[in-house]
């Protein structure tokens, strides 16, 4: 079994977990029952022992994937010399799923649409990241696999034969003729009776669910995403929905772990957690897409974060999708890694880092939600006020920053700017709602932060805001000083920062790297998709519309064939790198289209829903 390119995977899900299916028909990543659970298939991380469940033609074939329109139902079409076969993969999602009533099952429908097809089905599960023994045995209706106190029940009319030994698995070879269909249903820790009619009905219900949920463009004033990238926005919204937990309302950064930022490198991280900044960015995107309920869920999750006993904990950037989190980071030495990129990690030590920007992301998210109509009640304000007041006392500290470097903490410019944003939005919430708060003191701290950032964070020689007060590093995160409103976009320093990012961090292909310089880790990484969309946002809001469109098109042309994005793009090969699909990347695309559609050449605009206090400035203030 050879490794499949990251961009050649599709993703399905039931709002609890997200299997990845290659364009060769193989499920190479699946965790049950949740995204953050241990894997039952991990072939994407070890092509020999990770486990997979493949359905594909027996001989040579060509294949292509697509989604059923406006759904997360995946269709793979195989062309062979003898005929054509369509594989339809989905997990049931029906009304009531928001209450947690899901079915942990993968449905796979195989149809011969032309000629004759001989297909092979290979079922090779490996429980708990292949750290425990797995047994596979035949039943009268299919196959049962057991291990780690769990079981997978594969129902199918196909004639499976199990193979015992060190690598237990089951195989079947079947022949289908034109218009013949065969179902394969994989149930986790369940064994409900199934027939083909039930399968077909669930497929129809699942398609209806997704098509009813997705963005409808019903606003009489016109769709804010109207234009050539409308379908890409729709797909990005569907990706975000897959990553939203229906019980806790947390949003997973990605459904995978350890897909490398560099093939053969060590920058391999577990992203099956909820980052505060992901939720912050998502609230605006969801509201503009018309998904008010999901945006409200994000708002509720932010309020939950504020209710932590110790506001200092909020400086930790990531949390478990189901409380409490498991932050212990460990390495799976027995896995070879994607394309032999080791180590394979589960858990994420960044959960213990101090990242001060998370305070700004949290309070900005809450303020943005109120801009879209959410209300903050007096009891909620008490805990929000405590968080804001905490910021006024810790913003002078060093931290790890948004990029979670594994070197010593520093005075990170982006972190200081987001602390400014926390106080700024906190002042506005208090004033808008007539809440009691030490507003005069907060205003003093807010102004001090701004003065410090302008004095210590801008490098005259480079002509831009830098990564830290200590160094001369160009960092794409400095673009967000304009996005959060610390400076208006027509300020000379913001314009020169935009130019510096384009000069120092943009590749020949028009993609944007995160930053220059050493970050304490060996190896390199790809261009960071979200950074390209940050640049689009800044150019659009600056009235530099033609440049914004150029950068947007350079980034968006790297979408996978079915409209998905990993975290990064290899600037030399164009291949996807990092975990996949990545919430950050898809949020960036949605918001970039939003700003592009509002931009006017030569006219500076304010970010939507980011309501910073209006600043009067000149080039020296």
Coordinates of C-alpha atoms in Angstrom, one line a residue:
X1 CA 0.0 0.0 0.0
X2 CA 1.4 3.4 -1.0
X3 CA 0.7 6.7 0.7
X4 CA -2.0 8.8 -0.9
X5 CA -1.4 12.5 -1.3
X6 CA -3.1 14.6 1.4
X7 CA -5.0 16.6 -1.1
X8 CA -6.4 13.3 -2.6
X9 CA -8.5 12.6 0.5
X10 CA -12.1 13.4 1.1
X11 CA -13.7 13.8 4.5
X12 CA -17.1 12.7 5.8
X13 CA -18.6 12.8 9.2
X14 CA -21.5 12.7 11.7
X15 CA -20.5 15.7 13.7
X16 CA -18.7 13.4 16.2
X17 CA -15.9 12.0 14.0
X18 CA -14.5 12.5 10.6
X19 CA -13.1 9.6 8.5
X20 CA -10.7 10.4 5.6
X21 CA -11.2 8.4 2.4
X22 CA -8.7 8.4 -0.4
X23 CA -9.5 8.7 -4.0
X24 CA -8.5 5.0 -4.2
X25 CA -11.5 4.1 -2.0
X26 CA -9.6 3.4 1.1
X27 CA -10.6 4.7 4.6
X28 CA -7.1 5.5 5.9
X29 CA -8.0 7.5 9.0
X30 CA -10.9 7.0 11.3
X31 CA -11.3 7.5 15.1
X32 CA -14.3 6.2 17.0
X33 CA -16.5 7.4 18.6
X34 CA -15.0 10.9 18.5
X35 CA -12.5 12.9 16.5
X36 CA -10.1 12.8 19.5
X37 CA -10.6 9.1 20.2
X38 CA -7.9 6.6 19.3
X39 CA -7.9 5.3 15.7
X40 CA -9.3 2.2 14.3
X41 CA -7.9 3.0 10.8
X42 CA -4.5 4.9 10.6
X43 CA -3.1 3.8 7.3
X44 CA -2.4 7.5 6.5
X45 CA 0.2 7.4 9.4
X46 CA 1.6 3.9 8.6
X47 CA 1.0 2.3 5.3
X48 CA 1.8 -1.1 6.6
X49 CA 0.4 -1.5 10.1
X50 CA -2.0 1.5 10.6
X51 CA -5.1 -0.2 9.3
X52 CA -7.6 0.6 6.5
X53 CA -10.9 -0.3 4.9
X54 CA -10.6 -0.3 1.1
X55 CA -13.2 -0.9 -1.6
X56 CA -11.8 -0.6 -5.1
X57 CA -11.7 -2.3 -8.5
X58 CA -9.5 -5.4 -8.6
X59 CA -7.3 -4.3 -11.4
X60 CA -6.0 -1.0 -12.7
X61 CA -8.3 2.0 -12.5
X62 CA -8.5 5.7 -12.7
X63 CA -10.6 7.5 -10.1
X64 CA -12.0 10.9 -9.1
X65 CA -13.9 12.3 -6.1
X66 CA -16.7 14.7 -5.7
X67 CA -19.3 15.6 -3.1
X68 CA -23.0 15.2 -3.7
X69 CA -24.0 18.9 -4.3
X70 CA -24.1 20.9 -1.0
X71 CA -23.5 17.9 1.2
X72 CA -20.7 16.0 3.0
X73 CA -21.7 12.8 1.2
X74 CA -18.6 11.7 -0.8
X75 CA -18.7 10.0 -4.2
X76 CA -15.7 8.3 -5.8
X77 CA -16.0 7.2 -9.4
X78 CA -13.7 4.4 -10.7
X79 CA -13.1 3.9 -14.4
X80 CA -11.7 0.5 -15.6
X81 CA -11.3 -1.2 -19.0
X82 CA -14.4 -3.3 -18.2
X83 CA -16.7 -0.8 -16.6
X84 CA -17.4 2.1 -14.3
X85 CA -18.1 1.9 -10.5
X86 CA -19.3 4.6 -8.1
X87 CA -18.6 4.4 -4.3
X88 CA -20.7 6.6 -2.2
X89 CA -19.6 7.2 1.4
X90 CA -21.4 8.9 4.2
X91 CA -22.2 8.8 7.9
X92 CA -25.8 9.3 8.9
X93 CA -26.8 12.8 10.0
X94 CA -30.5 13.3 10.5
X95 CA -32.7 15.6 12.5
X96 CA -31.9 15.6 16.2
X97 CA -28.2 15.1 15.8
X98 CA -27.6 18.4 17.5
X99 CA -28.8 16.6 20.7
X100 CA -26.1 14.0 20.2
X101 CA -28.4 11.3 18.8
X102 CA -26.0 10.1 16.1
X103 CA -25.2 6.7 14.7
X104 CA -21.5 5.8 14.8
X105 CA -21.6 4.0 11.4
X106 CA -20.0 4.4 8.0
X107 CA -22.2 3.5 5.0
X108 CA -20.5 2.6 1.7
X109 CA -22.7 2.1 -1.4
X110 CA -21.1 0.5 -4.4
X111 CA -22.9 0.7 -7.8
X112 CA -21.7 -0.5 -11.2
X113 CA -23.0 2.2 -13.5
X114 CA -21.6 0.7 -16.8
X115 CA -20.2 -2.6 -18.0
X116 CA -18.9 -5.1 -15.4
X117 CA -16.7 -4.4 -12.3
X118 CA -14.8 -6.9 -10.2
X119 CA -14.1 -5.2 -6.9
X120 CA -11.9 -6.0 -3.9
X121 CA -12.9 -5.2 -0.3
X122 CA -10.2 -5.3 2.3
X123 CA -11.1 -4.8 6.0
X124 CA -8.1 -4.4 8.2
X125 CA -8.9 -2.5 11.5
X126 CA -6.3 -1.8 14.1
X127 CA -7.7 -0.6 17.5
X128 CA -6.0 2.1 19.7
X129 CA -3.4 3.2 17.1
X130 CA -2.4 -0.4 16.6
X131 CA -1.2 -0.6 20.2
X132 CA -3.5 -3.6 21.1
X133 CA -4.3 -6.9 19.5
X134 CA -7.1 -7.0 17.0
X135 CA -9.2 -10.1 16.2
X136 CA -11.2 -10.4 13.0
X137 CA -13.8 -13.2 12.5
X138 CA -16.6 -13.9 10.0
X139 CA -20.3 -14.0 10.9
X140 CA -23.3 -15.1 9.0
X141 CA -23.9 -11.4 7.9
X142 CA -20.3 -10.0 7.6
X143 CA -17.3 -9.6 9.9
X144 CA -16.7 -8.6 13.5
X145 CA -13.4 -7.1 14.7
X146 CA -12.6 -6.8 18.4
X147 CA -9.9 -5.1 20.4
X148 CA -9.3 -2.7 23.3
X149 CA -12.7 -3.5 24.6
X150 CA -14.3 -2.2 21.4
X151 CA -15.8 -3.8 18.3
X152 CA -16.5 -3.0 14.7
X153 CA -19.3 -4.8 13.0
X154 CA -19.1 -4.9 9.2
X155 CA -22.4 -5.9 7.5
X156 CA -22.4 -6.8 3.8
X157 CA -23.8 -9.4 1.5
X158 CA -20.2 -9.7 0.1
X159 CA -18.6 -13.1 0.8
X160 CA -15.8 -12.2 3.2
X161 CA -13.0 -14.5 4.3
X162 CA -11.0 -13.7 7.4
X163 CA -7.3 -14.2 7.7
X164 CA -5.9 -15.0 11.2
X165 CA -2.4 -14.4 12.5
X166 CA -0.4 -11.4 13.3
X167 CA -2.2 -9.2 10.8
X168 CA -5.8 -10.3 11.0
X169 CA -8.1 -9.0 8.3
X170 CA -10.9 -9.9 6.0
X171 CA -11.1 -9.8 2.2
X172 CA -13.9 -10.2 -0.4
X173 CA -13.9 -10.2 -4.2
X174 CA -17.3 -9.6 -5.9
X175 CA -18.5 -8.9 -9.4
X176 CA -21.1 -6.3 -10.2
X177 CA -22.9 -5.7 -13.5
X178 CA -24.5 -2.6 -14.8
X179 CA -27.1 -1.1 -12.3
X180 CA -26.2 -3.6 -9.6
X181 CA -25.6 -2.2 -6.1
X182 CA -23.9 -3.6 -3.0
X183 CA -23.8 -2.0 0.5
X184 CA -21.1 -2.2 3.2
X185 CA -22.0 -0.8 6.6
X186 CA -19.5 -0.5 9.4
X187 CA -21.0 0.0 12.9
X188 CA -19.0 0.9 16.0
X189 CA -19.9 -0.8 19.2
X190 CA -23.3 -1.7 17.8
X191 CA -24.9 -4.4 15.8
X192 CA -28.3 -3.3 14.5
X193 CA -30.2 -5.2 11.8
X194 CA -29.7 -3.6 8.4
X195 CA -31.1 -4.0 4.9
X196 CA -30.5 -2.2 1.6
X197 CA -33.8 -0.3 1.8
X198 CA -32.8 1.1 5.2
X199 CA -29.4 2.1 3.8
X200 CA -31.0 3.9 0.9
X201 CA -33.4 5.8 3.1
X202 CA -30.6 6.9 5.4
X203 CA -28.7 8.2 2.4
X204 CA -31.6 10.3 1.3
X205 CA -32.1 11.7 4.8
X206 CA -28.5 12.5 5.1
X207 CA -28.4 14.3 1.8
X208 CA -31.6 16.2 2.9
X209 CA -30.0 17.2 6.2
X210 CA -26.9 18.7 4.6
X211 CA -28.8 20.5 1.8
X212 CA -31.3 21.9 4.2
X213 CA -28.5 23.1 6.5
X214 CA -26.1 24.7 4.1
X215 CA -26.0 28.4 3.1
X216 CA -29.2 29.3 1.2
X217 CA -28.6 32.8 -0.2
X218 CA -32.1 33.9 0.8
X219 CA -31.3 37.4 1.9
X220 CA -33.2 39.9 -0.3
X221 CA -30.3 42.3 -0.2
X222 CA -28.1 39.8 -2.0
X223 CA -25.7 37.1 -1.0
X224 CA -22.5 38.5 0.7
X225 CA -20.5 35.7 -1.0
X226 CA -21.9 36.2 -4.5
X227 CA -19.4 35.6 -7.2
X228 CA -17.0 33.1 -8.7
X229 CA -15.9 31.6 -5.3
X230 CA -19.4 31.0 -3.9
X231 CA -19.1 27.2 -4.1
X232 CA -15.8 27.3 -2.4
X233 CA -17.4 29.2 0.5
X234 CA -20.2 26.7 0.6
X235 CA -17.7 23.8 0.9
X236 CA -15.7 25.6 3.6
X237 CA -18.9 26.1 5.6
X238 CA -19.6 22.4 5.3
X239 CA -16.1 21.5 6.5
X240 CA -16.5 23.8 9.5
X241 CA -19.8 22.1 10.4
X242 CA -18.1 18.7 10.4
X243 CA -15.6 20.0 13.0
X244 CA -18.2 21.4 15.4
X245 CA -19.0 19.3 18.4
X246 CA -22.8 19.2 18.9
X247 CA -22.6 18.7 22.7
X248 CA -19.9 21.1 23.9
X249 CA -19.9 23.4 20.8
X250 CA -16.1 23.2 20.6
X251 CA -14.6 23.4 17.1
X252 CA -11.8 21.0 16.2
X253 CA -8.8 22.6 14.4
X254 CA -8.6 19.5 12.2
X255 CA -9.7 15.8 12.5
X256 CA -6.2 14.4 12.1
X257 CA -2.8 14.2 13.9
X258 CA 0.8 14.3 12.7
X259 CA 0.3 15.0 9.0
X260 CA 3.6 16.8 8.5
X261 CA 4.4 20.4 7.7
X262 CA 7.5 19.0 5.9
X263 CA 7.8 15.5 4.4
X264 CA 10.4 13.6 6.4
X265 CA 10.4 16.3 9.1
X266 CA 9.5 16.5 12.8
X267 CA 6.8 19.3 12.7
X268 CA 4.0 16.8 13.2
X269 CA 1.3 17.8 15.7
X270 CA -2.1 16.6 17.0
X271 CA -4.8 19.1 16.0
X272 CA -7.8 17.3 17.4
X273 CA -8.5 20.0 19.9
X274 CA -10.4 23.3 20.1
X275 CA -8.4 26.5 20.0
X276 CA -10.0 29.7 21.3
X277 CA -8.8 31.7 18.3
X278 CA -10.5 29.2 15.9
X279 CA -13.9 29.9 17.5
X280 CA -13.2 33.6 17.4
X281 CA -12.7 33.7 13.7
X282 CA -15.6 31.3 13.1
X283 CA -18.4 33.4 14.7
X284 CA -18.2 36.0 12.0
X285 CA -18.0 33.5 9.2
X286 CA -21.0 31.5 10.5
X287 CA -23.2 34.6 11.0
X288 CA -22.5 35.8 7.5
X289 CA -23.3 32.4 6.1
X290 CA -26.6 32.5 7.9
X291 CA -25.8 29.8 10.4
X292 CA -27.0 31.8 13.4
X293 CA -27.6 28.8 15.6
X294 CA -24.0 27.5 15.1
X295 CA -22.6 31.0 15.7
X296 CA -24.6 31.2 18.9
X297 CA -23.1 27.8 20.0
X298 CA -19.7 29.3 19.4
X299 CA -20.7 32.3 21.6
X300 CA -21.9 30.0 24.3
X301 CA -18.5 28.1 24.2
X302 CA -16.7 31.4 24.6
X303 CA -18.8 32.2 27.7
X304 CA -18.0 28.7 29.1
X305 CA -14.3 29.6 28.7
X306 CA -14.9 32.8 30.7
X307 CA -16.4 30.7 33.6
X308 CA -13.1 29.0 34.4
X309 CA -12.2 29.3 38.0
X310 CA -8.8 30.9 37.2
X311 CA -8.7 33.5 34.4
X312 CA -5.0 32.6 34.0
X313 CA -6.1 29.2 32.5
X314 CA -7.5 31.1 29.5
X315 CA -4.0 31.9 28.5
X316 CA -3.7 28.3 27.5
X317 CA -4.8 28.2 23.9
X318 CA -6.4 24.8 23.4
X319 CA -8.9 22.6 25.1
X320 CA -10.4 19.1 24.7
X321 CA -13.5 18.7 22.5
X322 CA -15.0 16.9 25.4
X323 CA -14.1 18.1 28.9
X324 CA -11.6 17.6 30.5
X325 CA -8.7 17.7 27.9
X326 CA -5.9 15.2 27.6
X327 CA -2.9 17.4 27.0
X328 CA -0.2 14.8 27.6
X329 CA 1.9 14.6 24.4
X330 CA 3.3 11.2 23.5
X331 CA 5.0 9.7 20.5
X332 CA 3.8 6.5 18.7
X333 CA 7.2 5.1 17.8
X334 CA 5.7 2.0 16.1
X335 CA 4.1 4.2 13.4
X336 CA 6.3 5.1 10.4
X337 CA 4.5 8.4 9.9
X338 CA 2.9 9.9 6.8
X339 CA 5.5 9.3 4.0
X340 CA 7.9 8.4 6.8
X341 CA 7.7 11.7 8.7
X342 CA 8.3 11.0 12.4
X343 CA 7.5 11.3 15.2
X344 CA 3.8 10.6 15.2
X345 CA 2.3 12.4 18.1
X346 CA -0.9 12.2 20.0
X347 CA -1.7 14.9 22.6
X348 CA -0.4 18.4 22.3
X349 CA 2.1 20.0 24.8
X350 CA 1.1 23.4 23.5
X351 CA -1.9 23.1 25.7
X352 CA 0.3 24.1 28.6
X353 CA 1.8 27.1 26.9
X354 CA 1.0 30.7 27.8
X355 CA -0.4 32.6 24.8
X356 CA -1.7 36.0 25.8
X357 CA -3.4 36.6 22.4
X358 CA -6.1 34.1 23.4
X359 CA -7.6 36.7 25.8
X360 CA -8.0 39.1 22.9
X361 CA -9.5 36.4 20.7
X362 CA -12.0 35.4 23.4
X363 CA -13.2 38.9 24.2
X364 CA -13.3 39.9 20.6
X365 CA -15.3 36.8 19.8
X366 CA -17.8 37.8 22.5
X367 CA -18.0 41.3 21.2
X368 CA -18.4 40.2 17.6
X369 CA -21.3 38.0 18.7
X370 CA -23.1 40.9 20.3
X371 CA -22.6 42.8 17.1
X372 CA -24.7 40.1 15.5
X373 CA -27.4 40.4 18.2
X374 CA -26.3 38.1 21.1
X375 CA -27.0 39.4 24.6
X376 CA -24.7 39.4 27.6
X377 CA -26.5 39.2 30.9
X378 CA -25.3 40.7 34.2
X379 CA -24.2 37.3 35.6
X380 CA -22.2 36.6 32.5
X381 CA -20.6 40.1 32.6
X382 CA -19.1 39.4 36.1
X383 CA -16.9 36.6 34.7
X384 CA -16.1 38.4 31.5
X385 CA -15.1 41.4 33.5
X386 CA -12.7 39.3 35.6
X387 CA -11.1 38.0 32.4
X388 CA -10.6 41.5 31.0
X389 CA -9.2 42.8 34.3
X390 CA -6.8 39.9 34.3
X391 CA -5.4 41.0 31.0
X392 CA -4.6 44.4 32.4
X393 CA -2.2 42.8 34.8
X394 CA -0.5 40.2 32.6
X395 CA -0.1 41.9 29.2
X396 CA 3.5 42.9 30.1
X397 CA 4.5 39.2 30.4
X398 CA 6.4 37.2 27.8
X399 CA 4.6 34.4 26.1
X400 CA 4.9 31.8 23.3
X401 CA 2.6 33.6 20.9
X402 CA 0.2 32.5 18.3
X403 CA 2.7 30.2 16.5
X404 CA 3.3 28.1 19.6
X405 CA 7.1 28.1 19.2
X406 CA 8.9 25.7 21.4
X407 CA 11.7 28.1 22.3
X408 CA 11.8 30.5 25.2
X409 CA 8.9 33.0 25.7
X410 CA 9.3 36.5 24.3
X411 CA 7.5 39.8 24.1
X412 CA 5.3 38.9 21.1
X413 CA 3.9 41.9 19.2
X414 CA 0.8 40.0 18.1
X415 CA 0.0 38.9 21.7
X416 CA 0.3 42.5 23.0
X417 CA -2.0 43.8 20.2
X418 CA -4.6 41.2 21.1
X419 CA -4.3 42.1 24.8
X420 CA -5.1 45.7 23.6
X421 CA -8.1 44.3 21.8
X422 CA -9.3 42.5 24.9
X423 CA -9.4 45.7 26.8
X424 CA -10.7 47.8 23.9
X425 CA -13.7 45.4 23.3
X426 CA -14.2 45.0 27.0
X427 CA -14.6 48.8 27.3
X428 CA -17.1 48.8 24.5
X429 CA -19.2 46.0 25.9
X430 CA -19.3 47.7 29.3
X431 CA -20.2 51.1 27.8
X432 CA -22.8 49.7 25.3
X433 CA -24.6 47.8 28.1
X434 CA -24.0 50.2 31.0
X435 CA -22.2 47.5 32.9
X436 CA -20.1 48.4 36.0
X437 CA -16.4 48.2 35.2
X438 CA -13.2 50.1 36.0
X439 CA -13.4 51.7 32.6
X440 CA -11.0 54.6 33.3
X441 CA -8.3 52.2 34.5
X442 CA -8.9 49.9 31.5
X443 CA -8.6 52.9 29.1
X444 CA -5.3 53.8 30.7
X445 CA -3.9 50.2 30.3
X446 CA -5.3 50.0 26.7
X447 CA -3.5 53.3 25.7
X448 CA -0.3 52.1 27.4
X449 CA -0.4 48.8 25.5
X450 CA -0.9 50.7 22.2
X451 CA 1.9 53.1 22.9
X452 CA 4.2 50.2 23.8
X453 CA 3.4 48.3 20.7
X454 CA 4.0 51.3 18.4
X455 CA 7.3 52.1 20.1
X456 CA 8.7 48.6 20.7
X457 CA 7.1 46.6 18.0
X458 CA 7.9 48.6 14.9
X459 CA 11.3 48.3 13.2
X460 CA 12.2 51.5 11.3
X461 CA 14.8 49.7 9.2
X462 CA 12.5 46.9 8.1
X463 CA 9.6 49.3 7.9
X464 CA 7.2 47.0 9.6
X465 CA 5.9 45.6 12.9
X466 CA 8.0 42.6 13.8
X467 CA 7.3 39.3 15.6
X468 CA 8.7 40.3 19.0
X469 CA 10.1 43.3 20.8
X470 CA 13.5 41.5 21.0
X471 CA 14.1 40.7 17.3
X472 CA 13.9 41.8 13.7
X473 CA 11.7 39.1 12.4
X474 CA 9.0 39.8 9.8
X475 CA 5.8 37.9 10.8
X476 CA 2.5 37.6 9.0
X477 CA 0.7 37.8 12.3
X478 CA 1.5 41.6 12.3
X479 CA -1.1 42.0 9.7
X480 CA -3.7 41.5 12.4
X481 CA -2.8 44.8 14.1
X482 CA -5.0 46.4 11.4
X483 CA -7.6 43.7 11.5
X484 CA -8.2 44.2 15.2
X485 CA -8.1 48.0 14.9
X486 CA -5.0 48.9 16.8
X487 CA -4.1 51.0 13.8
X488 CA -6.3 52.0 10.8
X489 CA -5.3 50.6 7.5
X490 CA -4.5 53.9 6.0
X491 CA -1.7 54.4 8.6
X492 CA 1.7 54.4 6.9
X493 CA 3.0 51.8 9.4
X494 CA 0.2 49.3 8.5
X495 CA 0.8 49.8 4.8
X496 CA 4.5 49.3 5.1
X497 CA 3.9 46.2 7.2
X498 CA 1.7 44.8 4.4
X499 CA 4.4 45.6 1.9
X500 CA 7.1 44.0 4.1
X501 CA 5.0 40.8 4.4
X502 CA 4.7 40.7 0.6
X503 CA 8.5 41.4 0.2
X504 CA 9.8 39.0 2.8
X505 CA 7.2 36.2 3.2
X506 CA 5.4 35.9 -0.1
X507 CA 6.6 33.1 -2.4
X508 CA 7.0 33.3 -6.2
X509 CA 3.7 31.5 -6.4
X510 CA 1.9 34.2 -4.4
X511 CA 1.6 32.1 -1.2
X512 CA 2.5 33.5 2.3
X513 CA 4.8 32.0 4.9
X514 CA 4.2 32.6 8.6
X515 CA 7.5 34.2 9.5
X516 CA 11.2 34.4 9.0
X517 CA 14.0 33.1 11.3
X518 CA 14.6 30.3 13.7
X519 CA 11.7 29.0 15.9
X520 CA 13.5 26.4 17.9
X521 CA 12.7 23.4 15.7
X522 CA 14.7 21.7 13.0
X523 CA 13.5 21.7 9.4
X524 CA 11.2 23.9 7.4
X525 CA 7.5 24.3 6.7
X526 CA 5.1 25.2 3.9
X527 CA 3.2 28.4 3.2
X528 CA 0.5 28.9 5.7
X529 CA -2.9 29.1 4.0
X530 CA -4.5 31.4 6.6
X531 CA -1.7 33.9 6.3
X532 CA -2.5 34.3 2.6
X533 CA -6.1 35.1 3.4
X534 CA -5.0 37.5 6.2
X535 CA -3.1 39.3 3.5
X536 CA -6.1 39.3 1.2
X537 CA -8.2 40.8 4.0
X538 CA -5.7 43.6 4.7
X539 CA -5.2 44.5 1.0
X540 CA -9.0 44.5 0.5
X541 CA -9.6 46.7 3.6
X542 CA -6.8 49.0 2.4
X543 CA -8.5 49.6 -1.0
X544 CA -5.7 47.6 -2.8
X545 CA -8.4 45.5 -4.4
X546 CA -6.5 44.2 -7.5
X547 CA -3.6 43.0 -5.3
X548 CA -6.1 41.4 -3.0
X549 CA -7.7 39.5 -5.8
X550 CA -4.3 38.3 -7.1
X551 CA -3.3 36.9 -3.7
X552 CA -6.7 35.3 -3.2
X553 CA -6.5 33.5 -6.6
X554 CA -2.9 32.4 -5.9
X555 CA -4.1 30.8 -2.6
X556 CA -7.4 29.4 -3.8
X557 CA -6.1 27.7 -6.8
X558 CA -4.4 25.3 -4.4
X559 CA -7.7 23.9 -3.1
X560 CA -7.9 20.2 -3.4
X561 CA -9.9 18.7 -6.3
X562 CA -13.0 18.6 -4.1
X563 CA -12.5 22.0 -2.4
X564 CA -10.6 21.1 0.8
X565 CA -7.5 22.8 2.4
X566 CA -4.8 21.5 4.6
X567 CA -2.9 23.8 7.0
X568 CA -0.1 24.5 4.6
X569 CA 1.0 24.3 0.9
X570 CA 4.4 23.2 -0.2
X571 CA 5.6 26.3 -2.2
X572 CA 7.8 24.1 -4.5
X573 CA 5.4 21.3 -5.3
X574 CA 2.0 22.7 -4.5
X575 CA 1.2 19.7 -2.4
X576 CA -0.8 20.0 0.8
X577 CA 1.0 19.8 4.1
X578 CA -0.1 19.6 7.7
X579 CA -3.4 18.4 9.2
X580 CA -6.4 18.1 6.9
X581 CA -8.9 19.5 6.4
X582 CA -7.9 22.6 8.5
X583 CA -10.6 24.9 10.1
X584 CA -8.2 27.9 10.1
X585 CA -7.7 27.6 6.3
X586 CA -11.4 27.4 5.5
X587 CA -12.4 30.2 7.9
X588 CA -9.8 32.3 6.2
X589 CA -11.3 31.6 2.8
X590 CA -14.8 32.5 3.9
X591 CA -13.8 35.8 5.5
X592 CA -11.5 36.7 2.6
X593 CA -14.4 36.4 0.1
X594 CA -16.6 38.5 2.4
X595 CA -14.1 41.3 2.4
X596 CA -13.3 41.1 -1.3
X597 CA -17.0 41.5 -2.1
X598 CA -17.1 44.7 0.0
X599 CA -13.9 46.2 -1.1
X600 CA -13.7 49.3 -3.3
X601 CA -10.5 50.4 -5.1
X602 CA -8.8 53.1 -3.1
X603 CA -11.3 53.0 -0.2
X604 CA -10.2 51.8 3.2
X605 CA -12.8 49.9 5.2
X606 CA -13.3 48.6 8.8
X607 CA -13.4 44.9 9.5
X608 CA -16.9 43.5 9.9
X609 CA -17.9 42.8 13.5
X610 CA -14.5 43.8 14.9
X611 CA -15.7 47.2 16.1
X612 CA -12.6 48.7 17.6
X613 CA -12.7 52.1 19.1
X614 CA -12.1 54.7 16.4
X615 CA -8.5 55.8 16.4
X616 CA -7.2 59.2 15.3
X617 CA -3.6 58.8 14.3
X618 CA -0.9 60.3 12.2
X619 CA 2.3 58.6 11.1
X620 CA 4.2 59.7 14.3
X621 CA 1.6 58.9 17.0

